[in-house]
Coordinates of C-alpha atoms and ligand atoms in Angstrom, one line a residue:
X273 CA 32.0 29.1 -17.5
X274 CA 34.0 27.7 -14.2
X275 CA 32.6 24.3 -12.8
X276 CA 31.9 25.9 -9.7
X277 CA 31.0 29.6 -9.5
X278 CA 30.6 30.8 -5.8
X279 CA 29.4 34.2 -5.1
X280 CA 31.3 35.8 -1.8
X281 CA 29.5 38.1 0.1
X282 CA 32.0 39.9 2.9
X283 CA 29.6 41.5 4.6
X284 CA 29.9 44.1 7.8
X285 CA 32.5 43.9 10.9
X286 CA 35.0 41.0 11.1
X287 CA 33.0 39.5 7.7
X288 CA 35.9 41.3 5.5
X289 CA 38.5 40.0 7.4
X290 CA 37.7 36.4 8.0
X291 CA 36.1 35.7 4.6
X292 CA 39.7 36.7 3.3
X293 CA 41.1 33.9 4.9
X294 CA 38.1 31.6 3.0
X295 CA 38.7 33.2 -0.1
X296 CA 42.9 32.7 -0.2
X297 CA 41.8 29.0 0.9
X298 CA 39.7 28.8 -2.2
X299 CA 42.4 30.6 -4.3
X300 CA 45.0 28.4 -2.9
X301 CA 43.3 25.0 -3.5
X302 CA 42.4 26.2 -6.9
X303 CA 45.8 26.9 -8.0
X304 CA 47.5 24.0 -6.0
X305 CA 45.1 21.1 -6.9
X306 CA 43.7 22.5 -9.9
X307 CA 39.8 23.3 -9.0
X308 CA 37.7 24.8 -11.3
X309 CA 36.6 27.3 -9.0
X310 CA 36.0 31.2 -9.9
X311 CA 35.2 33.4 -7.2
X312 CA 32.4 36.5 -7.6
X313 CA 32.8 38.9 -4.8
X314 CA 29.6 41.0 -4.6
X315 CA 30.0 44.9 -2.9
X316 CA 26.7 44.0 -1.0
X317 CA 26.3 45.1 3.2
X318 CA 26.0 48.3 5.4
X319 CA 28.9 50.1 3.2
X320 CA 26.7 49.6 0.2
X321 CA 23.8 50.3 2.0
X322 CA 24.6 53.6 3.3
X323 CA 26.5 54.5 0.3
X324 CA 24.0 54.5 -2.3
X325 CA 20.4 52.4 -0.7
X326 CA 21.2 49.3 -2.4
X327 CA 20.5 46.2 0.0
X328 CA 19.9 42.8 -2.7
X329 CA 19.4 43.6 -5.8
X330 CA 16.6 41.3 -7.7
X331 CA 19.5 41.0 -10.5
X332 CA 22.1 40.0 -8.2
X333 CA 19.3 37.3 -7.0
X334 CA 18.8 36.2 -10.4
X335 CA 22.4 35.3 -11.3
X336 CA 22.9 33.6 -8.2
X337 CA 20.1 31.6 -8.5
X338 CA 21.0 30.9 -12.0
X339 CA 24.7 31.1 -12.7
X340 CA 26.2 30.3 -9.4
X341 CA 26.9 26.9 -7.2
X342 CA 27.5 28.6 -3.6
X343 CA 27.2 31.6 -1.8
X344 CA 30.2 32.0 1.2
X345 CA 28.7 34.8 3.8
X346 CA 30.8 36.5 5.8
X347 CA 28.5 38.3 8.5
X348 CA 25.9 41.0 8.3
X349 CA 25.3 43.6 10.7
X350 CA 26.3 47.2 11.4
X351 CA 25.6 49.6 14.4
X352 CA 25.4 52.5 11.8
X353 CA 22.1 50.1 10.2
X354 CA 19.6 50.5 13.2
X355 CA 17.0 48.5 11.2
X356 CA 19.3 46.0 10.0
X357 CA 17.6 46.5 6.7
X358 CA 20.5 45.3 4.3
X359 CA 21.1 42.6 6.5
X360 CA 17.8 41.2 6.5
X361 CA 16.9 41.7 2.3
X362 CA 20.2 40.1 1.9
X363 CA 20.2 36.9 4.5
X364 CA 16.0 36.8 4.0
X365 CA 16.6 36.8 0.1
X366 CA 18.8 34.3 0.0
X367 CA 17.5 31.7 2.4
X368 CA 14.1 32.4 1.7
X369 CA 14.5 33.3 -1.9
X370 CA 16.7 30.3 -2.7
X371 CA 14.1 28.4 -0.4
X372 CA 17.3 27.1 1.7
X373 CA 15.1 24.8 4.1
X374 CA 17.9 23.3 6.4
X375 CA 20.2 24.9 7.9
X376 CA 22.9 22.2 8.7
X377 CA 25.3 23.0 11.9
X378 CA 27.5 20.9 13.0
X379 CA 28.2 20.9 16.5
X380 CA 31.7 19.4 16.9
X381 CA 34.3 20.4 19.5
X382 CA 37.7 19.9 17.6
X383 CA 40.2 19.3 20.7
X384 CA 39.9 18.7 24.3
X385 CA 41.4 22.1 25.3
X386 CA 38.4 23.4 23.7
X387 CA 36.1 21.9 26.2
X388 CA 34.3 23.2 28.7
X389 CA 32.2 20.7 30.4
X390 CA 33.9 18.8 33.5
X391 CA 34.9 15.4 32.7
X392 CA 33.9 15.4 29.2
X393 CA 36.6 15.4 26.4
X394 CA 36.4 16.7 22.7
X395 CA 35.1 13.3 21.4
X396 CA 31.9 13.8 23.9
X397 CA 30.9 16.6 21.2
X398 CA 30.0 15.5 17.8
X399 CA 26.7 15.8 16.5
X400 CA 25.2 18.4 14.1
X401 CA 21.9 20.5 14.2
X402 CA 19.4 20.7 11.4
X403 CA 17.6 23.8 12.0
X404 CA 14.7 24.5 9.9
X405 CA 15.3 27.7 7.9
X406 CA 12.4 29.0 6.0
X407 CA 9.4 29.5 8.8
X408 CA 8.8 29.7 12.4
X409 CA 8.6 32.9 13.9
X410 CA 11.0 34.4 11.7
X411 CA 9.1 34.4 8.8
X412 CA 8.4 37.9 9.4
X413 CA 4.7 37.8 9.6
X414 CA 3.0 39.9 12.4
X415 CA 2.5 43.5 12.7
X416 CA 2.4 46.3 15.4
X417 CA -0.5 48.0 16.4
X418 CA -0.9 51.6 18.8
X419 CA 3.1 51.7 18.5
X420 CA 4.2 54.0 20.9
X421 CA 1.5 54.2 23.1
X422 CA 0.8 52.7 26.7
X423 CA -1.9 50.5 24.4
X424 CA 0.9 48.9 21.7
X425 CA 0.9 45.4 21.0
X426 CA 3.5 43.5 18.7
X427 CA 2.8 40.5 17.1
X428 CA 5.5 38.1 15.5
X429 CA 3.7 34.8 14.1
X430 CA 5.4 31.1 14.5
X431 CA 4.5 29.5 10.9
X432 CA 4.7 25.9 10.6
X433 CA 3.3 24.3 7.7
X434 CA 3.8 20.3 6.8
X435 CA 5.5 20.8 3.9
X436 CA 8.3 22.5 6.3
X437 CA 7.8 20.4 9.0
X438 CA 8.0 17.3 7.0
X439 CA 11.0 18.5 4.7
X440 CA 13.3 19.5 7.1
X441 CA 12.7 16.4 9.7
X442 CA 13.1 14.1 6.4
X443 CA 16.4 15.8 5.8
X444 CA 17.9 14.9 9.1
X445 CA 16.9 11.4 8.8
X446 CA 18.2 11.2 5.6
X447 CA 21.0 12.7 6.6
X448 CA 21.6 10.0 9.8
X449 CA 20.9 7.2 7.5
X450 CA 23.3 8.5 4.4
X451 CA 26.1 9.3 7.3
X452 CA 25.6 5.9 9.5
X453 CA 24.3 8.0 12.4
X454 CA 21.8 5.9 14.3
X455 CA 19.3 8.3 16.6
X456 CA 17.6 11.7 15.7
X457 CA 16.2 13.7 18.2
X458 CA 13.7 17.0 17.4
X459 CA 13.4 19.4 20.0
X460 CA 10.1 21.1 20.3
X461 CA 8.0 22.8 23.3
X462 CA 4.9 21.0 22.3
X463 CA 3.8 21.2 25.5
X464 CA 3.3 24.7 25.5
X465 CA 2.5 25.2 22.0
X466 CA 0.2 22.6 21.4
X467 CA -1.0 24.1 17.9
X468 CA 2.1 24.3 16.2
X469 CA 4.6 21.9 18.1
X470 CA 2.0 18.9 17.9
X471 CA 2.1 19.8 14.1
X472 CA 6.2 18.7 14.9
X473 CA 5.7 16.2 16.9
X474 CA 3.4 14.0 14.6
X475 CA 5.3 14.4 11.5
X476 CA 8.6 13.6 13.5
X477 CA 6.5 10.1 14.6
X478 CA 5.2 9.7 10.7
X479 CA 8.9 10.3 9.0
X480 CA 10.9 8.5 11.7
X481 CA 8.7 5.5 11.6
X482 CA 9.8 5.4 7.5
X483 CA 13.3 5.0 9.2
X484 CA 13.0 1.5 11.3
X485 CA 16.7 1.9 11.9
X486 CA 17.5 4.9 13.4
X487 CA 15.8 5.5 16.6
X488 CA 13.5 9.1 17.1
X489 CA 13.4 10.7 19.9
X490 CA 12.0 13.4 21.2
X491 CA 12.7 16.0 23.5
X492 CA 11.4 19.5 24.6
X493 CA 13.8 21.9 23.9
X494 CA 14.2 23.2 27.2
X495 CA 15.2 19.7 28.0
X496 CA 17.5 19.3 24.9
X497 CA 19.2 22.3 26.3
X498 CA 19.5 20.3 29.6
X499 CA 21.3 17.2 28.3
X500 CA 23.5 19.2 26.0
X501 CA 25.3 20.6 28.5
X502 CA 25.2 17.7 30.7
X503 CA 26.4 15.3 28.1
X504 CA 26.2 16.2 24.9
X505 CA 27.6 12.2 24.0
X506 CA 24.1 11.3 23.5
X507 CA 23.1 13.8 20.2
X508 CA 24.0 12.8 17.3
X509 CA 21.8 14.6 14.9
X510 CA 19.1 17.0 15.7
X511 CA 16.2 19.0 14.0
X512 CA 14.5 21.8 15.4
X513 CA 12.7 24.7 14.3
X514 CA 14.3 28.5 13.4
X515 CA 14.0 29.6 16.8
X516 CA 15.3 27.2 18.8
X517 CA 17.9 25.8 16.7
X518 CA 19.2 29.6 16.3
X519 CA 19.7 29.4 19.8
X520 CA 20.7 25.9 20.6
X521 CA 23.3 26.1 18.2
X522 CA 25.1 29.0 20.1
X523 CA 24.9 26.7 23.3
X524 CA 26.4 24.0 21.3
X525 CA 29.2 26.9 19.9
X526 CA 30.2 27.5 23.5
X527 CA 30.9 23.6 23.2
X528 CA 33.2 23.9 20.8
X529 CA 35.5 27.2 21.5
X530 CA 32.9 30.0 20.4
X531 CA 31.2 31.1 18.0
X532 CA 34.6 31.6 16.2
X533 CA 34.5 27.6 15.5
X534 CA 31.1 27.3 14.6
X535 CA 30.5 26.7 10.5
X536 CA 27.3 26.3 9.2
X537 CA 25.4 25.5 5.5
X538 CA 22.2 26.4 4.4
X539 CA 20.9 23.8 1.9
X540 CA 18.2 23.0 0.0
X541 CA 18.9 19.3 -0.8
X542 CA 17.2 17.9 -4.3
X543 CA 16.3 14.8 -5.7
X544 CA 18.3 13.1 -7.8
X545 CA 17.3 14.9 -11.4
X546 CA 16.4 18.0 -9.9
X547 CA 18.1 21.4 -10.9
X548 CA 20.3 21.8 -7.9
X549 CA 20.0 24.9 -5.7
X550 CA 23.0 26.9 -4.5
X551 CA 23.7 26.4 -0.8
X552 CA 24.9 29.5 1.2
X553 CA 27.6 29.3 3.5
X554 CA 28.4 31.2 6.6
X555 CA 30.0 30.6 9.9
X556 CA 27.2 31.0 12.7
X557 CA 28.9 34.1 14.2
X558 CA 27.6 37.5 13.6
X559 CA 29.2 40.5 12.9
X560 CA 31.0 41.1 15.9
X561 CA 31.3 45.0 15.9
X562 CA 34.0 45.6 18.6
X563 CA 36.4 42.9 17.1
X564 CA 36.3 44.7 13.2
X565 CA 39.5 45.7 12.4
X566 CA 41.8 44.3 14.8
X567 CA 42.8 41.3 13.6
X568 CA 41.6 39.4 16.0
X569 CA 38.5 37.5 14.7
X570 CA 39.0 34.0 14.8
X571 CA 38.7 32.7 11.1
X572 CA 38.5 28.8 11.3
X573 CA 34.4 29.2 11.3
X574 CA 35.1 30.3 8.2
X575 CA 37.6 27.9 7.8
X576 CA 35.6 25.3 8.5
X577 CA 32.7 26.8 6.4
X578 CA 34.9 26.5 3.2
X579 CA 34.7 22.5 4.0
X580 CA 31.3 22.4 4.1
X581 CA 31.1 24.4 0.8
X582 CA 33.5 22.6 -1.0
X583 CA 32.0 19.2 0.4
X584 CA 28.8 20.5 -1.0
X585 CA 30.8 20.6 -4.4
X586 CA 32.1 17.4 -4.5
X587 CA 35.0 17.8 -2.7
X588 CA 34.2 16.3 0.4
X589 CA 38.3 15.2 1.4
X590 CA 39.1 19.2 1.5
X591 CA 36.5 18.7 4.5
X592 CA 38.1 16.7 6.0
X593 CA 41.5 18.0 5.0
X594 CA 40.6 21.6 6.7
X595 CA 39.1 20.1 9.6
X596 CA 42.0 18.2 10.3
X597 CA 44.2 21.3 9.4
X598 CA 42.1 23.2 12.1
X599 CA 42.5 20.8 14.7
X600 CA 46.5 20.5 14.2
X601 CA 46.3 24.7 14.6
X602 CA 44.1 24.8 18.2
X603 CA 46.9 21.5 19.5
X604 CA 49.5 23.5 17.8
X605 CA 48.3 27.3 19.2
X606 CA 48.4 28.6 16.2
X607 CA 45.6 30.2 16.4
X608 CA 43.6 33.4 17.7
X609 CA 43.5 34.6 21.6
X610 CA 39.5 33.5 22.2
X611 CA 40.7 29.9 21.5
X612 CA 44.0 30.3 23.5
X613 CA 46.3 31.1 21.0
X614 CA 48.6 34.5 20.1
X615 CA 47.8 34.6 17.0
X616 CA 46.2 37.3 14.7
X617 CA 43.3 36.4 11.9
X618 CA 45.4 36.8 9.4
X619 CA 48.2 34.8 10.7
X620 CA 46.2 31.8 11.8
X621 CA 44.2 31.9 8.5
X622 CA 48.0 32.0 7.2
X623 CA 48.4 28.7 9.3
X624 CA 45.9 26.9 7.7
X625 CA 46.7 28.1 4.3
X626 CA 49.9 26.8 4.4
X627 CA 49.1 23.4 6.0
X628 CA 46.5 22.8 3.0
X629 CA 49.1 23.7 0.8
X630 CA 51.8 21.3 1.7
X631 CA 49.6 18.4 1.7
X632 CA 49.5 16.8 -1.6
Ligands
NAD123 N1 24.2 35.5 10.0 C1 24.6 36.7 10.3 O1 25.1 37.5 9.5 C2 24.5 37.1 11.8 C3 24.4 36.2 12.8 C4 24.4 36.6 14.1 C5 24.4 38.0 14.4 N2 24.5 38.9 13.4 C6 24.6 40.3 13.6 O2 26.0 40.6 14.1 C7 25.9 41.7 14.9 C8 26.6 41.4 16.2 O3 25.8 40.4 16.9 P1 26.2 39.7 18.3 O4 27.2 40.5 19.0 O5 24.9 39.3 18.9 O6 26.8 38.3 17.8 P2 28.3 38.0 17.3 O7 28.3 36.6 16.8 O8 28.8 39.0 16.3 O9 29.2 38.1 18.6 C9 28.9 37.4 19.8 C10 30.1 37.1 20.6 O10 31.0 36.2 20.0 C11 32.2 36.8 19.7 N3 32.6 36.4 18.4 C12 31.8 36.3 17.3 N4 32.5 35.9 16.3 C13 33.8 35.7 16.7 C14 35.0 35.3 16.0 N5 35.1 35.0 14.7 N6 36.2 35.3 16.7 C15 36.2 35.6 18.0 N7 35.0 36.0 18.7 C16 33.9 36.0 18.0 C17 32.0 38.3 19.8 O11 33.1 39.0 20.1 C18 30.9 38.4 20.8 O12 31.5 38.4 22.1 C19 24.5 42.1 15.0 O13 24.2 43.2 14.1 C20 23.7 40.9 14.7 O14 22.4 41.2 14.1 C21 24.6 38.5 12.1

């Protein structure tokens, strides 16, 4: 068996085309540095879906869970899927099923023509988002009642238990202290929801004074949202729950280029001992319908997502390898129109490739 088996999930829309890039990254480091690495590409998505019902197998589950070391996600979602079924057994089963508690996001804007904010420059944006991954309101619990009539309610339910809370907020410290960051902030709305958000609030207070030095603070997320775009200097790692670190982290992707920069890694992380979990990779951007097909797709989420894998694996200098790699390709333009190049995915997946390659 491989040292590192990674299952690869292409999924719907631009997901086939920018996970190709990932993949011929993978292929190319394996061959060129020697990795251990054997890829297992899984028919799983809408085309599946529609083609014979099959959404996420419990098998498929299994062996992941068992015989793999990553997952690399393209993107799920399909206008032909009103329901998003597929897409939902298949992201649900994996972070939920793989109890994938945080789901890391690194907000960093790779180049100064990449920024948006007046007066601000590329090294304004560094910090990363630890977005709790298992709960919140979309654990799927609720229910509708008198659908379709004048009387219909709808009910979605925000779950926050202390095992959750706690987990994920000791993540992100650990994180800050293992990474020599020296202030967490968690973002809540405990103001408004005073069940739930007081449940953060306190256990942010109880795990950050473990931490004497790294300084906690906390901020309501409307605020958060606030000061990010005003200066965004001041994060430098952040936990929040599902729902608003879903959408923070899209406010932080317009930081950065897009959402075609964005990579992201859900993780569970394990004590030392502990039979490790595979993480599942994915850059934060959807499926992008309108873009499928065209070659236009930016792939250096993906790109970027590959680091964050292969970090996971022990290969944390092809992190930083890629990143760098990335960042020569936007100051280059070598890279696709939504960042301000002229290139097509392929071609600026070709960049990289090639840049990773030479470097010995
Ligand atoms: N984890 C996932 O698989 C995931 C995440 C988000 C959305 N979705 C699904 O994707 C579908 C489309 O959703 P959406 O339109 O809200 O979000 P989206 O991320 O697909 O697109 C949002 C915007 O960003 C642009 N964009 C996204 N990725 C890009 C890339 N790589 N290069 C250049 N531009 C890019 C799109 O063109 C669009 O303007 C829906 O079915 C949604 O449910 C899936």
């Amino acid at each position: 068996m491989s040292k590192h088996r990674i299952a690869v999930i292409a999924g719907d829309g631009i997901g086939p085309e920018v996970i190709r890039v990932g993949t011929t990254l993978l292929e190319t480091l394996r061959d060129k540095r020697g990795y251990d690495l054997e890829l297992w590409p899984l028919d799983l998505g809408a085309d599946r879906y529609l083609r014979d019902g099959t959404t996420f197998p419990r098998e498929v589950a299994d062996e992941i869970r068992d015989r793999c070391d990553a997952v690399l996600l393209g993107a799920l979602g399909d206008p032909r899927v009103a329901d998003l079924k597929h897409a939902r057994d298949i992201l649900f089963g994996l972070r939920f099923g793989l109890d994938l508690y945080c789901n890391v996001r690194p907000v960093v804007c790779l180049h100064d023509r990449l920024m948006p904010l007046k007066n601000k420059r590329a090294s304004d944006c560094n910090f990363v988002v630890f977005r709790e991954n298992t709960e919140g309101i979309y654990a799927g619990m609720g229910g509708q009642f008198k659908r379709g009539t004048p009387d219909e309610v709808a009910i979605n339910e925000d779950i926050n238990t202390r095992k959750g809370v706690e987990r994920v907020i000791r993540a992100a410290f650990e994180y800050a202290k293992a990474n020599g960051k020296k202030r967490v902030h968690m973002a809540d709305k405990s103001n408004a929801m005073q069940h739930a958000h007081e449940l953060w609030l306190r256990v942010f207070r109880e795990v950050g004074a473990e931490y004497p030095n790294i300084e906690a603070k906390h901020l309501y997320i409307d605020a958060m949202c606030l000061f990010v775009v005003q200066d965004p200097s001041q994060f430098e790692v952040v936990v929040t729950n599902n729902l608003f670190g879903d959408i923070v982290t899209d406010l932080g992707a317009g930081l950065q280029g897009g959402l075609g920069m964005a990579a992201s890694a859900n993780v569970r992380p394990v004590k030392s001992g502990e039979k490790r979990v595979p993480g599942l990779f994915e850059p934060v951007h959807g499926s992008a319908p309108p873009l499928a097909g065209k070659d236009v797709a930016n792939p250096f989420a993906t790109v970027l997502t590959v680091g964050m894998m292969l970090s996971s694996l022990g290969y944390p200098e092809e992190e930083r390898r890629l990143t760098e790699c990335v960042r020569e390709a936007i100051a280059e333009g070598a890279c696709t129109a939504d960042v301000g190049g002229k290139l097509g995915t392929r071609d600026a997946g070709a960049f990289i490739v090639e840049r990773v390659a030479s470097l010995s």
